[in-house]
């Protein structure tokens, strides 16, 4: 069959009942990274609507890291949804909702899905994410106003009439309230049905000890324990909250507040258990021995006579691990426990369910090096873990946890039967970073090499980039992202020729690494915010055109340069280098071994090099032969040198007659030599 005029093969992959097609372009596969937020273009007539852009993307790539947000389109491609198996959000989202509901149905303790501190722990956190405010401010998950028998979402501040009621829905249990209102309310506790997934059966009055402090009511609640969670259903009716997590079955705790007189309510919150001061976050530890009656709550009596005074959490959830200071902006995460077999099985089933719903082939796990080490937990005091015989914030615990995570991901693959489990790495992490055990490397099928190649990357990085070929030797696939960072477009952002030359150079660089059926190409700007929206003045010379459309050199990709070939006779082979403080191993790029590491031959060779006394010259032109073409790249050792971009063009002879592939896909005149500027690459088509 054909797609876009290119002959392609039939089905290459089958997963959970659907198929995906072979590659779009003749000489390499291509992919998108986290597409989404499609927009109608503003300054091109190529597309009329956002859906036109989405359709174009679906037709011009083979794999997707993320989702096309359409099941049918996902099934046409190899779509690897986003996953972050080592965390669940502090403010519950869809995974937490599904897992909490199904844990309840299976008779499992949902709280066992989290790691907890066994002792009060102080973490360094020079800055904290806005997402942590959900916990630091004790926010309720949702508020519902009941007035005259009608239910509606409550938005504070709110003027309440006599006998109005507020239902407080929480994603965690608490025994203390903070109310900013004229008068303190009466409080009732939700009593769950025998099957909590069916909601609550009744409300039960709770004694509340209210104190007025700085204009707010602080209330200690004598709730009856164990305080059970339940689905957000009252008298059999699902509450129309607009909260997807509640519709997805999130198990919650509910209180009902009643004011018998008119009152203005400014705030309804829970007393926070986390303390953030002086760039330090204190998380209380949990010790089950302090809970003498084993009801899941440390009462005042138990608290003041507790056996372990180093653990001050009243509820177990308060001791969950939070990588304070190491989360993305706007996020808040808990670390997942991989040590419970039954919950691991349930967690793996979640991914199968989610991928089937979205039509995904698999998923890519982000930030797999962010586990329990110092890059996530900078511990001042405490740090002992409840579920592991280790402390957070060191290499030993991170490595132990990484092996647990690898076993879990292996379980996910068994549940889903996927061969498209992916992760992102940079540089030589899999070989040079102690936090990556072999088990974690072996479970991954596909690697996202984020911003792996850049126009001005220089020769020294190329000498060290053997890892792509080592991954291929293991049978793994890789998406290699080419960025324009530090290229000509960063020097002259309003110059169209600078952008097009960066992309042309990037494609030539990619073709140095291309391994048929194992690598995929993606071209992007200099930033890390991905999507399918329109360009702006920061990431293209013209605003209002679809990013993936302008970054992918589709016309150049349509030119068939064949498959990688051997080094032509008479040319010197480029060397790889594996250098650390302990080793310095060199090997030709035409070899199958670099020391004791197996590699797929790259067959790079020199068209030009400065001096012949070293295997690693400071300046040269690297080339790679293709059966129907040639790719070349000129650079110096040092990366990102603006002066080298201005150097005089260098004329080098070619191993035959070639025509340059232009950015618009046309071919230049036949030539036997080429002139290249500093940090410039080119794709050439062989004259036949």
XYZ file of C-alpha atoms in Angstrom:
688
model
C 0.000 0.000 0.000
C 1.062 3.641 -0.222
C 0.845 6.605 2.064
C 1.674 10.107 0.800
C 3.015 8.564 -2.390
C 5.541 6.419 -0.518
C 5.427 2.656 -0.803
C 5.192 1.050 2.622
C 4.943 -2.458 3.933
C 2.000 -4.075 5.637
C 1.399 -4.632 9.311
C 4.505 -4.791 11.499
C 2.898 -4.838 14.950
C -0.192 -6.149 16.638
C -1.270 -5.227 20.164
C -4.568 -5.737 21.961
C -6.478 -6.167 18.749
C -5.147 -3.407 16.506
C -2.358 -2.897 14.004
C 0.074 -0.187 12.994
C 1.662 0.471 9.619
C 5.294 0.670 8.515
C 7.231 3.883 8.061
C 6.090 6.945 6.145
C 9.425 7.999 4.653
C 11.777 5.802 2.615
C 15.049 6.061 4.553
C 14.011 6.423 8.191
C 11.151 6.300 10.651
C 9.852 9.492 12.245
C 7.953 10.357 15.403
C 6.238 13.043 17.468
C 6.882 13.871 21.114
C 3.883 14.764 23.281
C 1.643 16.164 20.538
C -1.501 18.023 21.538
C -3.154 21.456 21.821
C -3.699 21.661 18.080
C -4.587 25.117 16.773
C -5.913 26.563 13.553
C -2.927 28.209 11.799
C -2.916 31.983 11.588
C -0.358 32.683 8.862
C -0.552 29.844 6.363
C -3.231 28.648 3.960
C -1.916 25.075 4.114
C -4.449 24.158 6.833
C -7.870 25.569 7.617
C -8.564 24.037 11.012
C -6.833 22.516 14.020
C -8.211 19.157 12.928
C -6.420 19.547 9.579
C -3.147 19.939 11.475
C -3.898 16.879 13.575
C -4.696 14.862 10.456
C -1.417 15.953 8.864
C 0.521 14.862 11.943
C -1.188 11.469 11.876
C -0.014 10.989 8.275
C 3.589 12.133 8.736
C 5.011 10.056 11.573
C 5.281 6.400 12.511
C 5.427 6.552 16.299
C 4.183 8.928 18.976
C 5.595 9.492 22.430
C 2.350 10.548 24.024
C -1.082 10.364 22.448
C -2.939 11.807 19.485
C -5.923 12.076 21.859
C -8.034 10.035 19.495
C -8.306 6.259 19.836
C -8.684 5.570 16.116
C -5.670 7.728 15.215
C -3.580 6.181 17.995
C -4.362 2.763 16.563
C -3.088 3.838 13.137
C 0.304 4.627 14.657
C 2.583 3.216 17.321
C 1.409 5.449 20.165
C 3.241 5.244 23.478
C 1.247 7.129 26.054
C 2.820 9.045 28.889
C 3.425 7.247 32.176
C 5.217 8.053 35.408
C 4.951 4.783 37.283
C 6.977 5.937 40.279
C 4.553 8.688 41.303
C 0.912 9.449 41.947
C -0.302 13.036 42.142
C -0.939 14.610 45.546
C -4.222 15.928 44.211
C -5.748 12.736 42.827
C -6.126 12.337 39.084
C -7.426 9.494 36.918
C -4.865 6.816 37.907
C -5.426 7.410 41.636
C -9.178 7.359 41.136
C -9.170 4.049 39.293
C -6.681 2.470 41.667
C -8.459 3.589 44.833
C -11.797 2.285 43.573
C -10.445 -1.078 42.423
C -8.352 -1.522 45.553
C -11.542 -1.048 47.548
C -13.386 -3.586 45.407
C -10.528 -6.091 45.780
C -10.331 -5.649 49.536
C -6.845 -4.132 49.329
C -5.493 -1.249 51.379
C -4.972 1.619 48.946
C -2.536 3.302 51.327
C -0.109 0.409 50.775
C 0.469 1.761 47.268
C 2.592 4.599 48.692
C 6.001 4.794 50.327
C 6.049 6.357 53.790
C 8.614 7.841 56.132
C 8.984 5.845 59.347
C 10.272 8.900 61.215
C 9.802 12.636 61.096
C 11.903 13.844 58.190
C 13.214 17.258 57.232
C 14.026 17.821 53.556
C 15.901 20.667 51.953
C 13.617 22.469 49.508
C 14.995 25.806 48.368
C 11.837 26.269 46.334
C 8.566 24.397 46.262
C 6.100 23.777 43.493
C 2.752 25.533 43.448
C 1.163 22.091 43.347
C 2.260 21.463 46.940
C -0.095 24.191 48.125
C -2.915 21.650 47.882
C -1.425 20.026 50.978
C 0.259 23.023 52.616
C -3.044 24.893 52.622
C -5.119 21.859 53.583
C -7.403 22.309 50.599
C -10.568 20.276 50.265
C -10.895 18.277 47.058
C -14.355 19.712 46.415
C -17.166 21.598 48.151
C -20.896 21.116 47.503
C -23.662 23.448 48.648
C -26.977 21.854 49.630
C -29.786 24.414 49.583
C -33.450 23.442 49.681
C -32.562 19.880 48.709
C -30.567 20.971 45.654
C -26.863 20.198 45.196
C -24.443 22.625 43.556
C -20.711 23.246 43.517
C -19.816 25.748 46.232
C -17.409 28.560 45.470
C -16.015 30.583 48.336
C -16.573 33.180 49.678
C -20.202 32.205 50.126
C -23.138 33.759 51.974
C -25.028 30.934 53.614
C -28.686 31.029 54.534
C -30.097 29.312 57.613
C -30.022 25.502 57.268
C -27.728 25.602 54.234
C -25.205 22.797 54.293
C -21.723 22.371 52.857
C -20.460 18.914 51.938
C -16.675 18.828 52.237
C -15.109 16.166 50.009
C -11.533 15.260 50.873
C -8.978 12.974 49.236
C -7.498 12.199 52.659
C -8.856 11.729 56.200
C -8.396 14.437 58.812
C -9.583 15.210 62.310
C -9.156 18.974 62.255
C -10.808 21.803 60.364
C -9.947 25.445 59.723
C -13.068 27.561 59.126
C -13.148 31.268 58.376
C -16.769 32.239 59.015
C -18.938 34.350 61.304
C -19.894 31.367 63.409
C -18.637 27.817 63.717
C -20.665 25.083 62.041
C -22.057 21.819 63.281
C -20.254 18.842 61.780
C -21.448 15.459 60.574
C -19.370 12.550 59.344
C -20.220 10.423 56.305
C -20.836 6.771 57.138
C -20.054 4.476 54.225
C -22.309 1.727 52.961
C -21.168 -1.846 53.420
C -19.632 -1.508 49.957
C -17.831 1.864 50.055
C -17.816 1.991 46.258
C -21.585 2.543 46.452
C -21.212 5.737 48.459
C -22.449 6.734 51.897
C -25.486 5.525 53.803
C -25.955 8.261 56.398
C -24.522 11.208 58.247
C -23.460 10.945 61.874
C -23.028 13.917 64.218
C -19.449 14.633 65.311
C -18.455 16.472 68.453
C -16.340 19.465 67.527
C -14.097 21.419 69.859
C -13.930 24.904 68.301
C -11.447 27.602 69.231
C -11.233 31.109 67.812
C -7.667 31.926 66.731
C -6.732 35.021 64.688
C -10.219 35.360 63.230
C -10.564 31.693 62.261
C -12.264 28.716 63.841
C -9.962 25.803 64.576
C -11.880 22.619 65.193
C -10.741 19.275 66.592
C -13.183 16.591 65.515
C -14.000 13.456 67.476
C -14.709 11.438 64.349
C -15.622 7.810 64.753
C -12.819 5.597 63.545
C -11.987 3.849 61.407
C -13.160 6.715 59.215
C -13.985 4.905 55.994
C -13.564 6.263 52.515
C -16.359 5.907 49.965
C -17.358 6.932 46.460
C -18.796 10.426 46.129
C -22.402 9.222 46.169
C -25.093 10.381 48.567
C -28.317 8.404 48.917
C -27.377 6.456 45.821
C -26.959 9.501 43.604
C -23.669 10.443 42.005
C -22.790 14.005 42.779
C -22.543 16.210 39.703
C -19.311 17.915 40.678
C -17.574 18.331 37.338
C -14.565 16.592 38.921
C -13.471 13.788 36.606
C -11.628 12.019 39.416
C -14.865 11.644 41.367
C -16.689 10.332 38.304
C -13.814 7.868 37.836
C -14.512 6.360 41.254
C -12.099 8.154 43.592
C -12.669 7.006 47.157
C -13.046 10.059 49.404
C -13.837 11.144 52.953
C -16.812 13.483 53.470
C -18.044 15.850 56.134
C -21.213 17.914 56.217
C -21.158 21.369 57.777
C -24.352 23.089 58.898
C -24.945 26.703 59.838
C -28.330 27.307 61.495
C -27.956 31.055 61.123
C -26.832 33.250 58.267
C -23.066 33.266 57.918
C -20.447 34.359 55.425
C -17.913 31.598 54.839
C -14.491 32.659 53.544
C -12.488 29.451 54.003
C -13.017 25.748 54.600
C -9.807 23.749 54.942
C -8.065 21.053 56.924
C -5.235 21.750 59.331
C -2.032 20.976 57.349
C 0.322 18.330 58.691
C 3.270 19.459 56.543
C 5.461 22.302 57.725
C 7.463 24.432 55.277
C 9.747 27.079 56.752
C 13.208 28.426 55.987
C 13.456 26.339 52.803
C 12.833 23.141 54.735
C 9.859 20.786 54.452
C 9.044 18.599 57.437
C 7.056 15.431 56.751
C 5.856 13.501 59.810
C 6.725 9.823 60.107
C 4.283 6.978 60.725
C 4.769 4.126 63.146
C 1.930 1.608 63.436
C 2.987 0.812 67.005
C 1.825 4.270 68.033
C -1.679 3.300 66.866
C -2.435 0.982 69.792
C -6.018 0.152 68.812
C -5.036 -0.212 65.149
C -7.874 1.972 63.864
C -5.650 3.907 61.465
C -5.617 7.083 63.562
C -3.387 8.305 66.378
C -5.770 9.857 68.895
C -4.656 12.516 71.378
C -4.357 9.903 74.078
C -2.243 7.673 71.826
C -0.194 10.592 70.562
C 0.933 11.852 73.944
C 1.847 8.353 75.137
C 3.240 7.017 71.843
C 6.084 4.512 71.878
C 7.985 6.134 69.027
C 8.239 9.853 69.666
C 10.212 10.274 66.428
C 7.049 9.537 64.414
C 4.349 12.191 64.773
C 1.919 11.476 61.912
C -1.703 11.133 63.053
C -2.729 9.322 59.856
C -0.515 7.084 57.753
C -1.106 9.100 54.582
C 0.567 12.088 56.214
C 3.918 10.253 56.027
C 3.883 9.715 52.252
C 7.128 10.579 50.472
C 7.105 13.861 48.561
C 10.225 14.786 46.523
C 10.105 18.373 47.745
C 12.060 20.841 45.662
C 12.498 18.356 42.817
C 9.088 18.426 41.120
C 8.037 20.136 37.936
C 6.383 23.554 38.241
C 2.770 23.246 39.350
C 3.031 19.590 40.380
C 3.000 17.603 43.609
C 3.925 13.917 43.726
C 3.928 10.960 46.069
C 6.418 8.138 45.567
C 4.826 4.770 44.744
C 5.566 1.575 46.668
C 6.588 -1.323 44.397
C 6.905 -3.807 47.245
C 3.310 -5.054 47.441
C 2.599 -7.873 44.974
C -1.206 -7.596 44.982
C -1.134 -3.839 44.473
C 1.563 -4.197 41.813
C -0.807 -6.519 39.940
C -3.603 -3.976 40.266
C -1.320 -1.115 39.241
C -0.247 -3.043 36.122
C -3.896 -3.705 35.285
C -4.495 0.031 35.403
C -2.032 0.510 32.556
C -3.667 -2.213 30.504
C -7.064 -0.594 31.049
C -5.768 2.886 30.273
C -3.924 1.839 27.113
C -6.924 -0.067 25.804
C -9.154 2.954 26.409
C -6.796 5.226 24.468
C -5.771 2.786 21.734
C -2.130 2.880 22.800
C 0.632 0.443 21.901
C 2.489 1.074 25.146
C 3.856 4.042 27.069
C 7.028 5.868 27.936
C 8.060 6.283 31.548
C 9.457 9.735 32.207
C 12.290 10.617 34.594
C 13.351 7.064 35.362
C 16.478 8.307 37.123
C 14.362 10.325 39.582
C 13.697 7.739 42.240
C 14.891 7.809 45.868
C 18.353 9.331 45.472
C 19.673 12.743 46.408
C 18.422 14.135 43.109
C 14.929 13.767 44.613
C 15.381 13.775 48.397
C 17.906 16.014 50.109
C 17.530 14.804 53.692
C 18.590 16.991 56.618
C 17.227 14.773 59.384
C 15.309 11.502 59.426
C 14.630 9.819 56.116
C 14.089 6.235 57.265
C 11.564 4.467 55.033
C 8.760 2.323 56.374
C 8.545 -0.097 53.436
C 12.298 -0.454 52.775
C 15.196 -1.101 55.168
C 16.861 2.060 53.888
C 16.802 5.825 54.064
C 15.812 8.153 51.247
C 18.390 10.405 49.638
C 21.276 8.059 48.819
C 22.516 5.839 45.991
C 21.812 2.601 47.848
C 18.098 3.268 48.271
C 17.798 4.597 44.729
C 19.396 1.465 43.285
C 17.227 -0.814 45.426
C 14.118 1.066 44.341
C 15.221 1.024 40.692
C 15.347 -2.763 40.754
C 11.864 -2.895 42.285
C 10.645 -0.534 39.588
C 12.193 -2.711 36.870
C 10.322 -5.737 38.238
C 7.092 -3.750 38.208
C 7.608 -2.592 34.610
C 8.292 -6.195 33.648
C 4.912 -7.033 35.183
C 3.284 -4.232 33.160
C 4.742 -5.734 29.982
C 3.398 -9.174 30.916
C -0.073 -7.748 31.603
C -0.216 -5.718 28.396
C 1.908 -7.884 26.087
C 3.564 -4.719 24.819
C 6.966 -4.474 23.158
C 6.795 -0.692 23.280
C 7.760 0.215 26.811
C 9.863 3.358 26.604
C 11.924 5.679 28.776
C 13.941 8.845 28.280
C 17.670 9.146 28.964
C 20.482 11.548 28.165
C 24.105 10.922 27.272
C 25.623 7.696 28.654
C 23.379 7.171 31.690
C 22.809 3.500 30.975
C 26.516 2.753 31.138
C 28.032 5.497 33.305
C 25.318 6.214 35.910
C 25.270 3.889 38.914
C 21.595 4.600 39.525
C 20.632 2.616 36.404
C 20.809 -1.103 37.153
C 20.951 -3.564 34.303
C 17.442 -4.751 35.218
C 16.015 -1.317 34.452
C 17.881 -1.078 31.162
C 16.788 -4.538 30.082
C 13.060 -3.974 30.633
C 12.892 -0.950 28.284
C 12.267 -1.472 24.546
C 12.399 2.108 23.239
C 14.450 5.125 24.311
C 13.567 8.787 23.912
C 16.842 10.639 23.358
C 15.690 14.119 24.241
C 17.653 16.955 22.559
C 20.311 14.394 21.723
C 21.638 16.202 18.638
C 22.150 19.924 18.075
C 23.624 21.764 15.055
C 26.710 23.024 16.911
C 27.284 19.896 19.019
C 30.878 19.522 17.820
C 33.107 16.523 17.203
C 33.906 15.601 20.787
C 30.280 14.715 21.512
C 30.057 12.684 18.317
C 33.076 10.631 19.378
C 31.235 9.786 22.628
C 27.814 9.053 21.151
C 28.322 5.336 20.670
C 25.490 4.541 23.060
C 22.850 4.800 20.317
C 24.577 1.958 18.487
C 25.000 -0.047 21.699
C 21.250 0.218 22.361
C 20.571 -0.954 18.820
C 22.860 -3.937 19.394
C 20.649 -4.871 22.347
C 17.671 -4.830 19.988
C 16.246 -1.600 21.386
C 14.687 1.236 19.420
C 15.322 4.950 19.890
C 13.659 8.204 18.985
C 16.466 10.690 18.414
C 15.410 14.273 18.940
C 17.280 16.970 17.038
C 17.112 20.441 18.578
C 18.148 23.803 17.139
C 19.666 24.819 20.475
C 22.831 26.937 20.043
C 22.424 26.874 16.279
C 22.273 29.698 13.768
C 18.594 30.299 14.494
C 19.495 31.135 18.077
C 21.948 33.767 16.849
C 19.582 35.180 14.195
C 16.043 34.155 15.259
C 14.309 36.330 12.636
C 16.292 34.956 9.702
C 14.408 32.205 7.802
C 17.618 30.827 6.265
C 19.111 30.302 9.732
C 16.178 28.143 10.849
C 16.143 26.086 7.673
C 19.902 25.547 7.811
C 19.673 24.368 11.422
C 16.984 21.860 10.478
C 18.953 20.714 7.408
C 22.083 20.246 9.539
C 20.016 18.438 12.153
C 18.691 15.958 9.608
C 22.215 15.309 8.309
C 23.340 14.657 11.888
C 20.416 12.338 12.459
C 21.269 10.338 9.339
C 24.686 9.695 10.919
C 22.782 7.811 13.644
C 19.952 6.326 11.627
C 19.542 2.547 11.982
C 16.713 1.190 9.811
C 13.741 -0.161 11.798
C 15.390 0.872 15.067
C 15.655 4.662 15.108
C 13.104 7.415 14.606
C 13.712 11.069 13.826
C 12.127 14.100 15.480
C 13.016 17.744 14.902
C 12.229 20.392 17.508
C 13.069 23.914 18.692
C 15.425 24.844 21.524
C 12.852 24.525 24.325
C 11.415 21.639 26.333
C 7.714 22.519 26.017
C 6.251 20.171 23.429
C 2.930 20.206 21.618
C 1.223 20.758 18.304
C 0.257 24.392 18.716
C 1.359 27.333 16.625
C 4.776 28.958 16.638
C 5.461 32.247 18.367
C 8.251 34.818 18.177
C 10.455 32.706 20.482
C 10.524 29.487 18.467
C 10.232 30.363 14.768
C 10.836 33.321 12.486
C 7.112 33.579 11.830
C 4.255 33.304 14.294
C 1.064 31.336 13.846
C 2.131 28.185 11.960
C 2.007 24.604 13.314
C 5.246 23.719 15.068
C 5.592 20.089 14.027
C 4.772 21.029 10.434
C 7.565 23.602 10.153
C 10.142 21.701 12.196
C 9.870 18.434 10.286
C 11.709 18.717 6.914
C 9.103 16.556 5.202
C 10.232 17.392 1.679
C 13.815 16.376 2.469
C 12.657 13.174 4.162
C 10.736 12.162 1.049
C 14.007 11.959 -0.899
C 15.170 8.345 -0.828
C 18.854 8.115 0.063
C 18.641 4.380 0.646
C 20.107 2.541 3.614
C 23.393 3.029 5.517
C 26.342 1.440 3.692
C 29.962 0.518 4.364
C 32.867 2.961 4.403
C 34.098 3.609 0.828
C 37.542 2.227 0.076
C 40.436 4.541 0.757
C 38.834 6.625 3.503
C 39.888 6.827 7.161
C 37.312 5.573 9.662
C 36.140 7.785 12.535
C 36.804 6.482 16.074
C 34.448 6.254 19.044
C 35.640 6.956 22.559
C 34.358 5.608 25.882
C 36.139 7.722 28.459
C 35.579 8.039 32.198
C 37.918 8.769 35.087
C 38.754 5.056 35.163
C 38.787 3.988 31.511
C 39.633 5.316 28.054
C 38.557 2.873 25.341
C 38.767 3.636 21.617
C 37.353 1.716 18.654
C 36.585 2.344 15.003
C 32.981 3.162 14.179
C 33.085 0.281 11.703
C 33.555 -2.238 14.523
C 31.025 -4.376 16.388
C 32.680 -4.006 19.808
C 33.758 -1.046 21.912
C 35.718 -2.704 24.666
C 33.315 -5.294 26.042
C 30.230 -3.427 24.783
C 28.569 -4.657 21.615
C 27.656 -2.016 19.028
C 26.033 -1.833 15.627
C 28.615 -0.423 13.176
C 28.020 3.220 12.250
C 30.669 3.320 9.507
C 31.489 6.989 9.854
C 34.505 8.190 7.892
C 36.490 11.364 7.306
C 36.115 13.471 4.198
C 38.523 15.925 5.814
C 40.403 16.124 9.107
C 42.998 18.459 10.591
C 46.189 16.480 11.109
C 46.655 12.724 11.090
C 48.502 12.194 14.360
C 45.403 11.709 16.495
C 42.302 9.569 16.198
C 40.333 12.556 17.464
C 41.209 15.624 15.370
C 40.103 19.058 16.492
C 38.433 19.884 13.154
C 37.004 17.830 10.333
C 34.151 16.696 8.118
C 32.474 13.419 9.093
C 30.487 11.473 6.504
C 28.317 8.385 6.297
C 27.614 6.513 3.081
C 24.086 5.466 2.107
C 23.176 3.133 -0.751
C 21.611 6.050 -2.618
C 23.227 9.015 -0.914
C 25.667 10.533 1.540
C 25.426 12.703 4.658
C 28.180 15.066 5.833
C 28.824 17.282 8.866
C 31.613 19.782 9.476
C 32.573 20.704 13.040
C 35.360 21.447 15.472
C 35.929 19.631 18.759
C 34.453 22.400 20.868
C 30.658 22.760 20.797
C 28.586 25.930 20.482
C 31.387 28.268 19.354
C 29.732 31.273 17.628
C 33.003 32.257 15.971
C 33.251 28.887 14.231
C 29.858 29.506 12.622
C 31.419 32.499 10.882
C 34.454 30.626 9.586
C 35.115 30.528 5.843
C 33.438 27.650 3.948
C 35.620 24.607 3.479
C 35.634 22.804 0.117
C 35.917 19.013 0.399
C 35.869 16.331 -2.271
C 33.081 13.739 -2.349
C 33.415 9.982 -3.033
C 31.426 10.242 -6.249
C 28.835 12.441 -7.943
C 26.063 13.808 -5.728
C 23.283 16.381 -5.692
C 22.450 18.322 -2.522
C 18.970 17.820 -1.096
C 17.543 21.296 -0.559
C 15.150 22.226 2.297
C 12.227 22.251 -0.164
C 13.089 18.729 -1.355
C 14.516 19.725 -4.718
C 17.970 18.545 -5.793
C 20.919 20.768 -6.586
C 23.253 20.415 -9.541
C 25.527 17.326 -9.721
C 28.859 17.917 -7.961
C 32.002 16.116 -6.851
C 32.815 18.492 -4.017
C 30.856 20.481 -1.440
C 31.509 23.678 0.498
C 30.521 23.608 4.174
C 30.521 26.349 6.783
C 31.257 25.806 10.464
C 28.788 23.434 12.151
C 27.059 22.760 8.851
C 25.636 19.472 7.635
C 24.116 18.373 4.339
C 22.129 15.477 2.890
C 23.225 14.379 -0.595
C 21.539 12.224 -3.215
C 23.765 9.983 -5.328
C 23.706 10.683 -9.061
C 22.597 7.467 -10.738
